Structures are given as C-alpha cells and as structure tokens.
Coordinates of C-alpha atoms in Angstrom, one line a residue:
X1 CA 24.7 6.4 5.1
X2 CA 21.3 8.3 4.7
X3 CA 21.1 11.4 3.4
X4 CA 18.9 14.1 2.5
X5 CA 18.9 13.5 -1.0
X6 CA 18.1 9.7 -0.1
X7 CA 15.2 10.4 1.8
X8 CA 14.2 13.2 -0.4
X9 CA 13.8 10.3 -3.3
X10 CA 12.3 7.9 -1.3
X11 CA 9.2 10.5 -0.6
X12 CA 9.2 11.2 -4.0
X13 CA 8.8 7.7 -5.2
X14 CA 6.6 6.9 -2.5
X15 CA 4.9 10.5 -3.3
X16 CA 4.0 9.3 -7.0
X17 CA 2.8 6.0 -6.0
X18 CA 0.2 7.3 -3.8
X19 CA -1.0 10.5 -6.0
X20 CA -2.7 8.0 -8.7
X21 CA -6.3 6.9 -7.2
X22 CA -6.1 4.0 -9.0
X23 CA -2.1 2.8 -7.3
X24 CA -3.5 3.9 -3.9
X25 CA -7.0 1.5 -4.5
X26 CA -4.0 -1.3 -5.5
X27 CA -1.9 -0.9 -2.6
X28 CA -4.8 -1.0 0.0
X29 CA -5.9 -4.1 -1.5
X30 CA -2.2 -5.1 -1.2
X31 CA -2.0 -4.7 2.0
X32 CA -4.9 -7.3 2.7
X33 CA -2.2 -9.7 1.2
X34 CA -1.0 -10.9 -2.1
X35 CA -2.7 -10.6 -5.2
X36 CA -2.8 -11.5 -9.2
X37 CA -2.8 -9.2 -11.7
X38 CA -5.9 -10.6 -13.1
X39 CA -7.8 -11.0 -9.6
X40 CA -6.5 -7.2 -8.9
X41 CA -8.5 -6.1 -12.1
X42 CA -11.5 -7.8 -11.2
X43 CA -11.5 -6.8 -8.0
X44 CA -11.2 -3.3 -8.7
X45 CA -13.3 -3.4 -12.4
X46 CA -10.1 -2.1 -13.7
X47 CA -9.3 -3.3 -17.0
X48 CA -5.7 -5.7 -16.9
X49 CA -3.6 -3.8 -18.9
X50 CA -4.4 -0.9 -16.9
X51 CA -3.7 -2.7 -13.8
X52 CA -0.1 -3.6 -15.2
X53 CA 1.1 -0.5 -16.2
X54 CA 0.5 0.6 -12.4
X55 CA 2.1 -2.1 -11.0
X56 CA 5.1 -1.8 -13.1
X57 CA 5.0 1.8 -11.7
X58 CA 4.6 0.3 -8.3
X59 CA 7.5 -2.2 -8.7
X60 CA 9.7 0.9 -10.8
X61 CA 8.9 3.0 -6.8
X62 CA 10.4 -0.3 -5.0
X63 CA 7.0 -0.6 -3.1
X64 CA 5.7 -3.6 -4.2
X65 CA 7.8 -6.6 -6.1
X66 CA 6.7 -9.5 -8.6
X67 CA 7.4 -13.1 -7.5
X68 CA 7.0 -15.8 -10.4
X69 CA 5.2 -18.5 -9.8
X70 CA 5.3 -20.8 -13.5
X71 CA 3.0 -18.5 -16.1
X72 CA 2.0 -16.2 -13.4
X73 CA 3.0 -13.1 -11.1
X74 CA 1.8 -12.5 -8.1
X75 CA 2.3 -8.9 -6.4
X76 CA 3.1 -7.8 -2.7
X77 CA 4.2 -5.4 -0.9
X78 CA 8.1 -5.0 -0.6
X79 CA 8.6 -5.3 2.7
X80 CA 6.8 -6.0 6.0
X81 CA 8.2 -2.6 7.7
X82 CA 6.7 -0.8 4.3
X83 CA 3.6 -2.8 5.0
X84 CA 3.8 -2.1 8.6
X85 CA 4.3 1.4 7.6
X86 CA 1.5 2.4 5.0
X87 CA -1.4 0.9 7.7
X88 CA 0.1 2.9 9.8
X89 CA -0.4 6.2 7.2
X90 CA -3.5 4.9 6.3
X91 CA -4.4 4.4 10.3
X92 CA -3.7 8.1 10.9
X93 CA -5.2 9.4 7.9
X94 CA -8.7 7.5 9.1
X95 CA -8.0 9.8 12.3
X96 CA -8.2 13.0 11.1
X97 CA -11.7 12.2 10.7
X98 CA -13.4 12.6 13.9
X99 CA -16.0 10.2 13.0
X100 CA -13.9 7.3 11.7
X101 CA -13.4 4.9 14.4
X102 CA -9.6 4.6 15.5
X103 CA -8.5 1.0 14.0
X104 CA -6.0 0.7 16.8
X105 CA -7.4 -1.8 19.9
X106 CA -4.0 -0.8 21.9
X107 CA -3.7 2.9 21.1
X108 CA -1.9 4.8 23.5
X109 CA -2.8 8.2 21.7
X110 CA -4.1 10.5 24.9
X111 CA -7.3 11.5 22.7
X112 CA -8.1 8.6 21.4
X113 CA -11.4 6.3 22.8
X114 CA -9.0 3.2 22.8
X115 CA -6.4 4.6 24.8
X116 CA -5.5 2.2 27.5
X117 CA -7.9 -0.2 26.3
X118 CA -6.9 -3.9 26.9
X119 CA -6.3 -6.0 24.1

C-alpha cells in the first residue's frame, strides 16, 4: 500500500538527487544510456572520485543502480518508468521556456506547435 509518508520519501530522495548540479548533469547523461564511471568523468571534466561519491548518492536515492561487469561498473538508470519519467520532467521543464522548442513530435498539449502533428 502507498502512503503519504511513502511518497513523501520518494520526493525527498528524488528531491536531493536533483538539487546537486553536478547529479542532475549525471542523470541527463544517464538518460542517453549507460555509462562508466570513468567515461562519466571525462565527459563531464569532473574528476573520478567526485563522480563516485555522486553516484553512490544516486544508487543510496534508488535512481540509478551498478551492474558489474568483471573489474568494472557500469551505471543506469533504475528503471525504464523512472527513465520514462525524468524525460518527461525534463520535457516540461524545456516548456516553461517559451523559446525552447517542445521535444514532443506527438504532443497533444492544446498550446503546443506539435499538437496534432503526425509522427
């Protein structure tokens, strides 16, 4: 059963994910797809170390997970409804801007340039 308290900790942990700069620039290079630890820190110009500790804090929020793979770890996001999820956060955050483009070929919001475009 879900509960208030549930929810409320699920916002909070998703919440302190997303107020570091440097955890949101991880998890929108995340969401382009899987990633090392040492090709996350390059990508960024973040040093490794520094790119750990936020990932643990990542993993320690549930949104992203650690799969072995022999001397290395690769990251992704938890779950393909959470990844479904944060686009779509990201998505409407890009819309509040009235000059960012809406990403959405098959939006059906009434305002929206691409509403009732064909995909």
């Amino acid at each position: 059963m879900v509960t208030v308290t549930s929810r409320l900790n699920v916002m909070n942990r998703l919440g302190r994910a997303m107020a570091d700069p440097t955890r949101s620039r991880l998890l929108l290079t995340l969401l382009e797809g899987p990633a090392y630890p040492a090709e996350l820190a390059r990508a960024l110009e973040l040093t490794r170390p520094n790119v750990s500790n936020h990932l643990a804090c990542l993993r320690d929020c549930g949104i992203v997970v650690a799969e072995p793979e022999g001397r290395k770890t690769r990251y992704k996001i938890a779950d393909p409804h959470l990844t479904r999820a944060l686009n779509a956060l990201v998505e409407t955050t890009l819309s509040v801007d009235e000059h960012a483009p809406c990403l959405d070929p098959a939006c059906s919001v009434a305002s929206c340039e691409n509403a009732g475009a064909e995909v």
